[in-house]
Coordinates of N, CA and C in Angstrom, one line a residue:
X15 N -11.2 11.8 -4.2 CA -11.0 10.7 -5.2 C -10.9 9.4 -4.6
X16 N -11.5 8.4 -5.1 CA -11.4 7.1 -4.5 C -10.0 6.5 -4.5
X17 N -9.7 5.8 -3.5 CA -8.3 5.2 -3.4 C -8.3 3.8 -4.0
X18 N -9.5 3.4 -4.5 CA -9.6 2.0 -5.1 C -8.6 1.7 -6.2
X19 N -8.3 2.6 -7.2 CA -7.3 2.3 -8.2 C -5.9 2.0 -7.6
X20 N -5.5 2.8 -6.6 CA -4.2 2.6 -5.9 C -4.2 1.3 -5.2
X21 N -5.3 0.9 -4.5 CA -5.4 -0.3 -3.8 C -5.3 -1.5 -4.8
X22 N -6.0 -1.4 -5.9 CA -5.9 -2.5 -6.9 C -4.5 -2.6 -7.5
X23 N -3.8 -1.5 -7.8 CA -2.5 -1.6 -8.3 C -1.5 -2.1 -7.3
X24 N -1.6 -1.6 -6.1 CA -0.7 -2.1 -5.0 C -1.0 -3.6 -4.7
X25 N -2.2 -4.1 -4.9 CA -2.5 -5.5 -4.7 C -1.8 -6.3 -5.8
X26 N -1.9 -5.9 -7.1 CA -1.3 -6.6 -8.2 C 0.2 -6.6 -7.9
X27 N 0.8 -5.5 -7.5 CA 2.3 -5.5 -7.3 C 2.7 -6.3 -6.1
X28 N 1.8 -6.4 -5.1 CA 2.1 -7.2 -3.9 C 2.2 -8.6 -4.2
X29 N 1.4 -9.1 -5.2 CA 1.4 -10.5 -5.6 C 2.7 -10.9 -6.2
X30 N 3.5 -9.9 -6.7 CA 4.8 -10.1 -7.4 C 5.9 -9.9 -6.4
X31 N 5.9 -8.8 -5.7 CA 7.0 -8.4 -4.8 C 6.4 -7.5 -3.7
X32 N 5.9 -8.1 -2.6 CA 5.2 -7.4 -1.6 C 6.1 -6.4 -0.9
X33 N 7.4 -6.9 -0.7 CA 8.4 -6.0 0.0 C 8.7 -4.8 -0.7
X34 N 8.8 -4.9 -2.1 CA 9.0 -3.7 -2.9 C 7.9 -2.7 -2.8
X35 N 6.7 -3.2 -2.7 CA 5.5 -2.3 -2.6 C 5.6 -1.5 -1.3
X36 N 5.8 -2.2 -0.2 CA 5.8 -1.6 1.1 C 7.0 -0.6 1.2
X37 N 8.1 -1.0 0.6 CA 9.3 -0.1 0.7 C 9.1 1.2 -0.2
X38 N 8.5 1.0 -1.4 CA 8.3 2.2 -2.2 C 7.2 3.1 -1.6
X39 N 6.1 2.5 -1.2 CA 5.1 3.4 -0.6 C 5.6 4.1 0.6
X40 N 6.4 3.4 1.5 CA 6.9 4.1 2.6 C 7.9 5.2 2.3
X41 N 8.7 5.0 1.3 CA 9.6 6.0 0.8 C 8.8 7.2 0.3
X42 N 7.8 6.9 -0.6 CA 7.0 8.0 -1.2 C 6.4 8.8 -0.1
X43 N 5.8 8.2 1.0 CA 5.2 8.9 2.0 C 6.2 9.7 2.9
X44 N 7.3 9.0 3.2 CA 8.3 9.7 4.1 C 8.9 10.9 3.4
X45 N 9.0 10.9 2.1 CA 9.6 12.0 1.4 C 8.6 13.1 1.0
X46 N 7.4 12.9 1.3 CA 6.3 13.9 1.0 C 5.8 13.9 -0.4
X47 N 6.1 12.9 -1.2 CA 5.7 12.8 -2.6 C 4.2 12.6 -2.7
X48 N 3.6 12.0 -1.6 CA 2.1 11.8 -1.6 C 1.6 11.8 -0.2
X49 N 0.3 12.1 -0.1 CA -0.3 12.1 1.2 C -1.2 10.8 1.4
X50 N -1.2 9.9 0.4 CA -2.0 8.8 0.4 C -1.5 7.6 1.3
X51 N -0.2 7.7 1.7 CA 0.5 6.6 2.4 C 0.3 6.9 3.9
X52 N -0.2 5.9 4.6 CA -0.3 6.0 6.1 C 1.0 6.1 6.8
X53 N 1.0 6.6 8.0 CA 2.3 6.8 8.7 C 2.9 5.5 9.1
X54 N 2.0 4.5 9.3 CA 2.6 3.2 9.7 C 3.5 2.6 8.7
X55 N 3.3 2.9 7.4 CA 4.2 2.4 6.4 C 5.5 3.3 6.2
X56 N 5.5 4.4 6.9 CA 6.6 5.3 6.8 C 7.6 5.2 7.9
X57 N 7.3 4.3 8.9 CA 8.2 4.1 10.0 C 9.5 3.6 9.6
X58 N 10.6 4.0 10.3 CA 11.9 3.6 10.0 C 12.1 2.1 10.1
X59 N 11.6 1.5 11.1 CA 11.7 0.1 11.3 C 11.0 -0.7 10.2
X60 N 9.9 -0.2 9.8 CA 9.2 -0.9 8.7 C 10.0 -0.8 7.4
X61 N 10.5 0.3 7.1 CA 11.3 0.5 5.9 C 12.6 -0.3 5.9
X62 N 13.2 -0.5 7.1 CA 14.5 -1.3 7.2 C 14.1 -2.7 7.0
X63 N 13.1 -3.2 7.6 CA 12.7 -4.7 7.5 C 12.3 -4.9 6.0
X64 N 11.5 -4.0 5.4 CA 11.1 -4.2 4.1 C 12.3 -4.2 3.1
X65 N 13.2 -3.3 3.4 CA 14.4 -3.2 2.5 C 15.3 -4.5 2.6
X66 N 15.4 -5.0 3.8 CA 16.2 -6.3 3.9 C 15.5 -7.4 3.2
X67 N 14.2 -7.6 3.5 CA 13.5 -8.7 2.8 C 13.4 -8.5 1.3
X68 N 13.4 -7.2 0.9 CA 13.4 -7.0 -0.6 C 14.7 -7.5 -1.2
X69 N 15.8 -7.2 -0.5 CA 17.1 -7.7 -1.0 C 17.1 -9.2 -1.1
X70 N 16.5 -9.9 -0.1 CA 16.5 -11.3 -0.1 C 15.6 -11.8 -1.2
X71 N 14.5 -11.1 -1.5 CA 13.6 -11.5 -2.6 C 14.3 -11.3 -3.9
X72 N 15.1 -10.3 -4.1 CA 15.8 -10.0 -5.3 C 16.8 -11.1 -5.6
X73 N 17.5 -11.7 -4.6 CA 18.4 -12.7 -4.8 C 17.7 -14.1 -5.1
X74 N 16.8 -14.4 -4.2 CA 16.1 -15.7 -4.3 C 15.3 -15.8 -5.6
X75 N 14.8 -14.7 -6.0 CA 13.9 -14.7 -7.2 C 14.6 -15.0 -8.5
X76 N 15.9 -14.9 -8.5 CA 16.7 -15.1 -9.7 C 17.4 -16.4 -9.8
X77 N 17.2 -17.3 -8.8 CA 17.9 -18.6 -8.8 C 16.8 -19.7 -9.2
X78 N 17.1 -20.5 -10.2 CA 16.1 -21.5 -10.6 C 15.8 -22.5 -9.5
X79 N 14.5 -22.8 -9.4 CA 14.0 -23.7 -8.4 C 13.9 -23.1 -7.0
X80 N 14.9 -22.3 -6.6 CA 14.9 -21.5 -5.4 C 13.7 -20.5 -5.4
X81 N 13.5 -19.9 -6.6 CA 12.4 -19.0 -6.8 C 11.1 -19.6 -6.6
X82 N 10.9 -20.9 -7.0 CA 9.6 -21.6 -6.8 C 9.4 -21.9 -5.3
X83 N 10.5 -22.3 -4.6 CA 10.4 -22.5 -3.2 C 10.0 -21.2 -2.5
X84 N 10.6 -20.1 -2.9 CA 10.3 -18.8 -2.3 C 8.9 -18.4 -2.6
X85 N 8.4 -18.7 -3.8 CA 7.0 -18.4 -4.1 C 6.1 -19.2 -3.2
X86 N 6.4 -20.5 -3.0 CA 5.5 -21.3 -2.2 C 5.4 -20.8 -0.8
X87 N 6.5 -20.3 -0.2 CA 6.5 -19.7 1.1 C 5.7 -18.5 1.2
X88 N 5.6 -17.7 0.1 CA 4.9 -16.4 0.0 C 3.5 -16.6 -0.5
X89 N 3.0 -17.8 -0.6 CA 1.6 -17.9 -1.0 C 0.6 -17.3 0.0
X90 N 0.9 -17.2 1.2 CA 0.1 -16.6 2.2 C 0.6 -15.1 2.4
X91 N 1.9 -14.9 2.4 CA 2.5 -13.6 2.8 C 2.1 -12.5 1.8
X92 N 2.1 -12.8 0.5 CA 1.8 -11.8 -0.5 C 0.4 -11.3 -0.4
X93 N -0.6 -12.3 -0.4 CA -2.0 -11.8 -0.3 C -2.3 -11.1 1.0
X94 N -1.7 -11.5 2.1 CA -1.9 -10.8 3.4 C -1.3 -9.4 3.3
X95 N -0.1 -9.3 2.7 CA 0.5 -8.0 2.5 C -0.4 -7.1 1.6
X96 N -0.9 -7.6 0.5 CA -1.8 -6.9 -0.4 C -3.0 -6.4 0.4
X97 N -3.6 -7.3 1.2 CA -4.8 -6.9 1.9 C -4.5 -5.8 3.0
X98 N -3.4 -6.0 3.7 CA -3.0 -5.0 4.7 C -2.7 -3.7 4.1
X99 N -1.9 -3.6 3.0 CA -1.6 -2.3 2.4 C -2.9 -1.7 1.9
X100 N -3.8 -2.5 1.3 CA -5.1 -1.9 0.8 C -5.9 -1.3 1.9
X101 N -6.0 -2.0 3.0 CA -6.8 -1.5 4.2 C -6.2 -0.3 4.8
X102 N -4.8 -0.2 4.8 CA -4.2 0.9 5.4 C -4.4 2.2 4.4
X103 N -4.3 1.9 3.1 CA -4.5 3.0 2.2 C -5.9 3.5 2.3
X104 N -6.9 2.6 2.4 CA -8.3 3.1 2.6 C -8.5 3.8 3.9
X105 N -7.9 3.4 4.9 CA -8.0 4.1 6.2 C -7.4 5.4 6.2
X106 N -6.4 5.6 5.4 CA -5.7 6.9 5.3 C -6.6 7.9 4.5
X107 N -7.3 7.4 3.5 CA -8.1 8.3 2.6 C -9.5 8.5 3.1
X108 N -10.0 7.5 3.7 CA -11.4 7.5 4.2 C -12.4 7.5 3.1
X109 N -12.0 7.1 1.9 CA -12.9 7.1 0.7 C -13.4 5.7 0.4
X110 N -13.0 4.7 1.2 CA -13.3 3.3 0.9 C -13.3 2.5 2.2
X111 N -14.2 1.6 2.4 CA -14.2 0.8 3.6 C -12.9 0.0 3.7
X112 N -12.3 -0.1 4.9 CA -11.1 -0.9 5.1 C -11.3 -2.3 4.7
X113 N -12.4 -2.9 5.1 CA -12.7 -4.3 4.7 C -12.8 -4.5 3.2
X114 N -13.5 -3.6 2.5 CA -13.6 -3.7 1.1 C -12.2 -3.6 0.4
X115 N -11.4 -2.6 0.9 CA -10.1 -2.4 0.3 C -9.2 -3.6 0.6
X116 N -9.3 -4.1 1.8 CA -8.5 -5.3 2.1 C -8.9 -6.5 1.2
X117 N -10.1 -6.6 1.0 CA -10.6 -7.7 0.1 C -10.1 -7.5 -1.3
X118 N -10.2 -6.3 -1.8 CA -9.7 -6.0 -3.2 C -8.2 -6.2 -3.3
X119 N -7.4 -5.7 -2.3 CA -6.0 -5.8 -2.4 C -5.5 -7.2 -2.2
X120 N -6.1 -7.9 -1.3 CA -5.7 -9.3 -1.0 C -6.1 -10.3 -2.1
X121 N -7.3 -10.2 -2.7 CA -7.7 -11.0 -3.8 C -6.8 -10.8 -5.0
X122 N -6.6 -9.5 -5.3 CA -5.8 -9.2 -6.5 C -4.3 -9.7 -6.3
X123 N -3.8 -9.5 -5.1 CA -2.5 -10.0 -4.8 C -2.4 -11.6 -4.9
X124 N -3.5 -12.2 -4.5 CA -3.5 -13.7 -4.6 C -3.5 -14.2 -6.1
X125 N -4.3 -13.6 -6.9 CA -4.3 -13.9 -8.3 C -3.0 -13.6 -9.0
X126 N -2.4 -12.4 -8.7 CA -1.1 -12.0 -9.2 C 0.0 -13.0 -8.8
X127 N -0.1 -13.4 -7.5 CA 0.9 -14.3 -7.0 C 0.9 -15.7 -7.8
X128 N -0.3 -16.2 -8.0 CA -0.5 -17.5 -8.7 C 0.0 -17.3 -10.1
X129 N -0.2 -16.2 -10.7 CA 0.3 -16.0 -12.1 C 1.8 -16.0 -12.1
X130 N 2.4 -15.3 -11.1 CA 3.9 -15.3 -11.0 C 4.5 -16.6 -10.7
X131 N 3.9 -17.3 -9.7 CA 4.4 -18.6 -9.3 C 4.3 -19.6 -10.4
X132 N 3.1 -19.6 -11.1 CA 2.9 -20.6 -12.2 C 3.8 -20.3 -13.4
X133 N 4.0 -19.1 -13.7 CA 4.9 -18.7 -14.8 C 6.4 -19.2 -14.5
X134 N 6.8 -19.0 -13.2 CA 8.1 -19.4 -12.8 C 8.3 -20.9 -12.9
X135 N 7.2 -21.7 -12.6 CA 7.3 -23.1 -12.7 C 7.5 -23.5 -14.2
X136 N 6.9 -22.8 -15.1 CA 7.0 -23.1 -16.5 C 8.4 -22.7 -16.9
X137 N 8.9 -21.6 -16.5 CA 10.3 -21.2 -16.9 C 11.3 -22.2 -16.3
X138 N 11.1 -22.7 -15.2 CA 12.1 -23.6 -14.6 C 12.2 -25.0 -15.3
X139 N 11.3 -25.2 -16.3 CA 11.4 -26.4 -17.1 C 12.6 -26.2 -18.1
X140 N 13.1 -25.0 -18.2 CA 14.2 -24.7 -19.1 C 15.5 -24.9 -18.3
X141 N 16.5 -25.6 -18.8 CA 17.7 -25.8 -18.0 C 18.6 -24.6 -17.8
X142 N 18.5 -23.6 -18.6 CA 19.4 -22.4 -18.5 C 18.8 -21.4 -17.5
X143 N 19.6 -20.7 -16.7 CA 19.1 -19.8 -15.7 C 18.8 -18.4 -16.2
X144 N 19.1 -18.0 -17.4 CA 19.0 -16.7 -17.9 C 17.6 -16.2 -18.0
X145 N 16.7 -17.1 -18.3 CA 15.2 -16.7 -18.4 C 14.7 -16.3 -17.1
X146 N 15.1 -17.0 -16.0 CA 14.7 -16.7 -14.7 C 15.2 -15.3 -14.3
X147 N 16.4 -15.0 -14.6 CA 17.0 -13.6 -14.3 C 16.3 -12.6 -15.1
X148 N 16.0 -12.8 -16.4 CA 15.4 -11.8 -17.2 C 13.9 -11.5 -16.7
X149 N 13.2 -12.6 -16.4 CA 11.8 -12.5 -15.9 C 11.8 -11.7 -14.6
X150 N 12.8 -12.1 -13.7 CA 12.8 -11.4 -12.4 C 13.1 -9.9 -12.5
X151 N 14.0 -9.6 -13.3 CA 14.3 -8.2 -13.5 C 13.1 -7.4 -14.1
X152 N 12.5 -8.1 -15.1 CA 11.3 -7.4 -15.7 C 10.2 -7.2 -14.6
X153 N 10.0 -8.2 -13.7 CA 9.0 -8.1 -12.7 C 9.4 -7.0 -11.7
X154 N 10.6 -6.9 -11.3 CA 11.1 -5.9 -10.4 C 10.8 -4.5 -11.0
X155 N 11.2 -4.3 -12.3 CA 11.1 -3.0 -12.9 C 9.6 -2.7 -13.1
X156 N 8.8 -3.7 -13.4 CA 7.4 -3.5 -13.6 C 6.7 -3.0 -12.3
X157 N 7.0 -3.7 -11.2 CA 6.5 -3.3 -9.9 C 6.9 -1.9 -9.6
X158 N 8.2 -1.6 -9.7 CA 8.7 -0.2 -9.3 C 8.0 0.8 -10.2
X159 N 8.0 0.6 -11.5 CA 7.5 1.5 -12.4 C 6.0 1.8 -12.3
X160 N 5.2 0.7 -12.1 CA 3.7 0.9 -12.0 C 3.3 1.5 -10.6
X161 N 4.0 1.1 -9.6 CA 3.7 1.7 -8.3 C 4.0 3.2 -8.3
X162 N 5.1 3.5 -8.9 CA 5.5 4.9 -9.0 C 4.5 5.7 -9.8
X163 N 4.1 5.1 -10.9 CA 3.1 5.7 -11.8 C 1.8 5.9 -11.1
X164 N 1.4 4.9 -10.3 CA 0.2 5.0 -9.6 C 0.1 6.2 -8.6
X165 N 1.2 6.6 -8.1 CA 1.3 7.8 -7.2 C 0.8 9.0 -7.9
X166 N 1.0 9.1 -9.2 CA 0.6 10.4 -10.0 C -0.6 10.2 -10.8
X167 N -0.9 9.0 -11.3 CA -2.0 8.7 -12.1 C -2.6 7.3 -11.8
X168 N -3.3 7.2 -10.7 CA -3.8 5.9 -10.2 C -4.7 5.2 -11.1
X169 N -5.6 6.0 -11.8 CA -6.6 5.4 -12.7 C -5.9 4.7 -13.8
X170 N -5.0 5.4 -14.5 CA -4.3 4.8 -15.6 C -3.4 3.6 -15.1
X171 N -2.8 3.7 -14.0 CA -2.0 2.6 -13.5 C -2.8 1.4 -13.2
X172 N -4.1 1.6 -12.7 CA -5.0 0.5 -12.4 C -5.4 -0.2 -13.7
X173 N -5.6 0.5 -14.7 CA -5.9 -0.1 -16.0 C -4.8 -0.9 -16.5
X174 N -3.6 -0.4 -16.4 CA -2.4 -1.2 -16.9 C -2.3 -2.5 -16.0
X175 N -2.4 -2.3 -14.7 CA -2.3 -3.5 -13.8 C -3.4 -4.6 -14.2
X176 N -4.6 -4.1 -14.5 CA -5.7 -5.0 -14.9 C -5.3 -5.8 -16.2
X177 N -4.8 -5.0 -17.2 CA -4.3 -5.6 -18.4 C -3.2 -6.7 -18.2
X178 N -2.3 -6.3 -17.4 CA -1.2 -7.2 -17.1 C -1.7 -8.5 -16.4
X179 N -2.6 -8.3 -15.5 CA -3.2 -9.4 -14.7 C -3.9 -10.4 -15.7
X180 N -4.7 -9.8 -16.6 CA -5.4 -10.6 -17.6 C -4.5 -11.3 -18.5
X181 N -3.4 -10.6 -19.0 CA -2.4 -11.2 -19.8 C -1.7 -12.3 -19.1
X182 N -1.4 -12.1 -17.9 CA -0.7 -13.1 -17.1 C -1.5 -14.4 -16.9
X183 N -2.8 -14.2 -16.7 CA -3.7 -15.4 -16.6 C -3.8 -16.2 -17.9
X184 N -3.9 -15.4 -19.0 CA -3.9 -16.1 -20.3 C -2.6 -16.8 -20.6
X185 N -1.5 -16.2 -20.2 CA -0.2 -16.9 -20.4 C -0.1 -18.1 -19.5
X186 N -0.6 -18.0 -18.3 CA -0.5 -19.1 -17.4 C -1.3 -20.3 -17.9
X187 N -2.5 -20.1 -18.5 CA -3.3 -21.1 -19.1 C -2.5 -21.8 -20.3
X188 N -1.8 -20.9 -21.1 CA -1.0 -21.4 -22.2 C 0.1 -22.3 -21.7
X189 N 0.7 -21.9 -20.6 CA 1.9 -22.6 -20.1 C 1.6 -23.8 -19.2
X190 N 0.3 -24.1 -19.0 CA -0.1 -25.1 -18.1 C 0.6 -26.5 -18.4
X191 N 0.7 -26.8 -19.7 CA 1.4 -28.0 -20.0 C 2.8 -28.1 -19.5
X192 N 3.5 -27.0 -19.6 CA 4.9 -27.0 -19.1 C 4.9 -27.1 -17.6
X193 N 4.0 -26.5 -17.0 CA 3.9 -26.5 -15.5 C 3.7 -27.9 -15.0
X194 N 2.7 -28.6 -15.7 CA 2.4 -30.0 -15.3 C 3.7 -30.9 -15.5
X195 N 4.4 -30.6 -16.6 CA 5.6 -31.4 -16.8 C 6.6 -31.2 -15.7
X196 N 6.8 -29.9 -15.3 CA 7.7 -29.6 -14.2 C 7.3 -30.3 -12.9
X197 N 6.0 -30.3 -12.6 CA 5.6 -30.9 -11.4 C 5.8 -32.4 -11.4
X198 N 5.6 -33.0 -12.6 CA 5.9 -34.5 -12.7 C 7.3 -34.8 -12.5
X199 N 8.2 -33.9 -13.1 CA 9.6 -34.1 -13.0 C 10.1 -34.0 -11.5
X200 N 9.5 -33.0 -10.8 CA 9.9 -32.8 -9.4 C 9.5 -34.0 -8.6
X201 N 8.2 -34.5 -8.9 CA 7.8 -35.6 -8.1 C 8.6 -36.8 -8.4
X202 N 9.1 -37.0 -9.7 CA 9.9 -38.1 -10.0 C 11.3 -38.0 -9.3
X203 N 11.8 -36.8 -9.3 CA 13.1 -36.6 -8.6 C 13.0 -36.9 -7.1
X204 N 11.9 -36.5 -6.5 CA 11.7 -36.9 -5.1 C 11.6 -38.4 -4.9
X205 N 10.9 -39.0 -5.8 CA 10.8 -40.5 -5.7 C 12.1 -41.2 -5.8
X206 N 12.9 -40.7 -6.8 CA 14.3 -41.2 -7.0 C 15.2 -41.0 -5.8
X207 N 15.1 -39.9 -5.2 CA 15.9 -39.6 -4.0 C 15.5 -40.5 -2.9
X208 N 14.2 -40.7 -2.7 CA 13.7 -41.6 -1.7 C 14.2 -43.0 -1.9
X209 N 14.1 -43.5 -3.1 CA 14.5 -44.9 -3.4 C 16.0 -45.0 -3.2
X210 N 16.8 -44.0 -3.6 CA 18.2 -44.0 -3.5 C 18.6 -44.1 -2.0
X211 N 17.9 -43.3 -1.2 CA 18.1 -43.3 0.3 C 17.8 -44.6 0.9
X212 N 16.7 -45.2 0.4 CA 16.4 -46.6 1.0 C 17.4 -47.6 0.6
X213 N 17.9 -47.5 -0.7 CA 19.0 -48.4 -1.2 C 20.3 -48.3 -0.4
X214 N 20.6 -47.0 -0.1 CA 21.9 -46.8 0.7 C 21.7 -47.3 2.1
X215 N 20.5 -47.1 2.7 CA 20.3 -47.6 4.0 C 20.3 -49.1 4.1
X216 N 19.8 -49.8 3.1 CA 19.9 -51.3 3.1 C 21.3 -51.8 2.9
X217 N 22.1 -51.0 2.0 CA 23.5 -51.4 1.8 C 24.4 -51.3 3.0
X218 N 24.1 -50.2 3.7 CA 25.0 -49.9 4.9 C 24.6 -50.6 6.1
X219 N 23.4 -51.3 6.1 CA 22.9 -52.0 7.3 C 23.7 -53.3 7.4
X220 N 24.2 -53.7 8.7 CA 25.0 -54.9 8.8 C 24.2 -56.1 8.6
X221 N 24.8 -57.2 8.0 CA 24.0 -58.4 7.7 C 23.7 -59.1 9.0
X222 N 22.6 -59.8 9.1 CA 22.1 -60.5 10.2 C 22.6 -61.9 10.3

């Protein structure tokens, strides 16, 4: 059976929380729940690093504005993780080219990441922090649930991931106005800070 559905699902999940995907796949492989996970993801050091970074992601992802900074840092990390996991899964099964699997996993993770990052920008336009927390918990549960489901029914999980990805893109287009407003406000705050710093510097400088 082709590993493509699992690659696609893991790519979608990696775009949201790459560390959770690596941690879950490693645990599933190490406990013998599946033979699809390569040994490199089951190593103890990989699981420890993934677990620590997952905890960091859990905290950062629930703090307004910090989550957007965290997303910016992971613009490269998540797609690379999705591509790497996809290539490793393909190499383990031998049913799909490593390059093709890496392209599928990486591109899916990139699109999923942009949906997540854009949605968070829109949510950050709201002054209260509860929507960030609720969205983050929903994303964490969605990643855990769908990756687990993909272990037992990869085709159905891939269909669900595709629907979620399409829905996320539609939502992102709908929220684009709020995202642009958020970017304008952030640019305005940076400009105000710069002007305030210049004013303080002029005030504190000794007269000639």
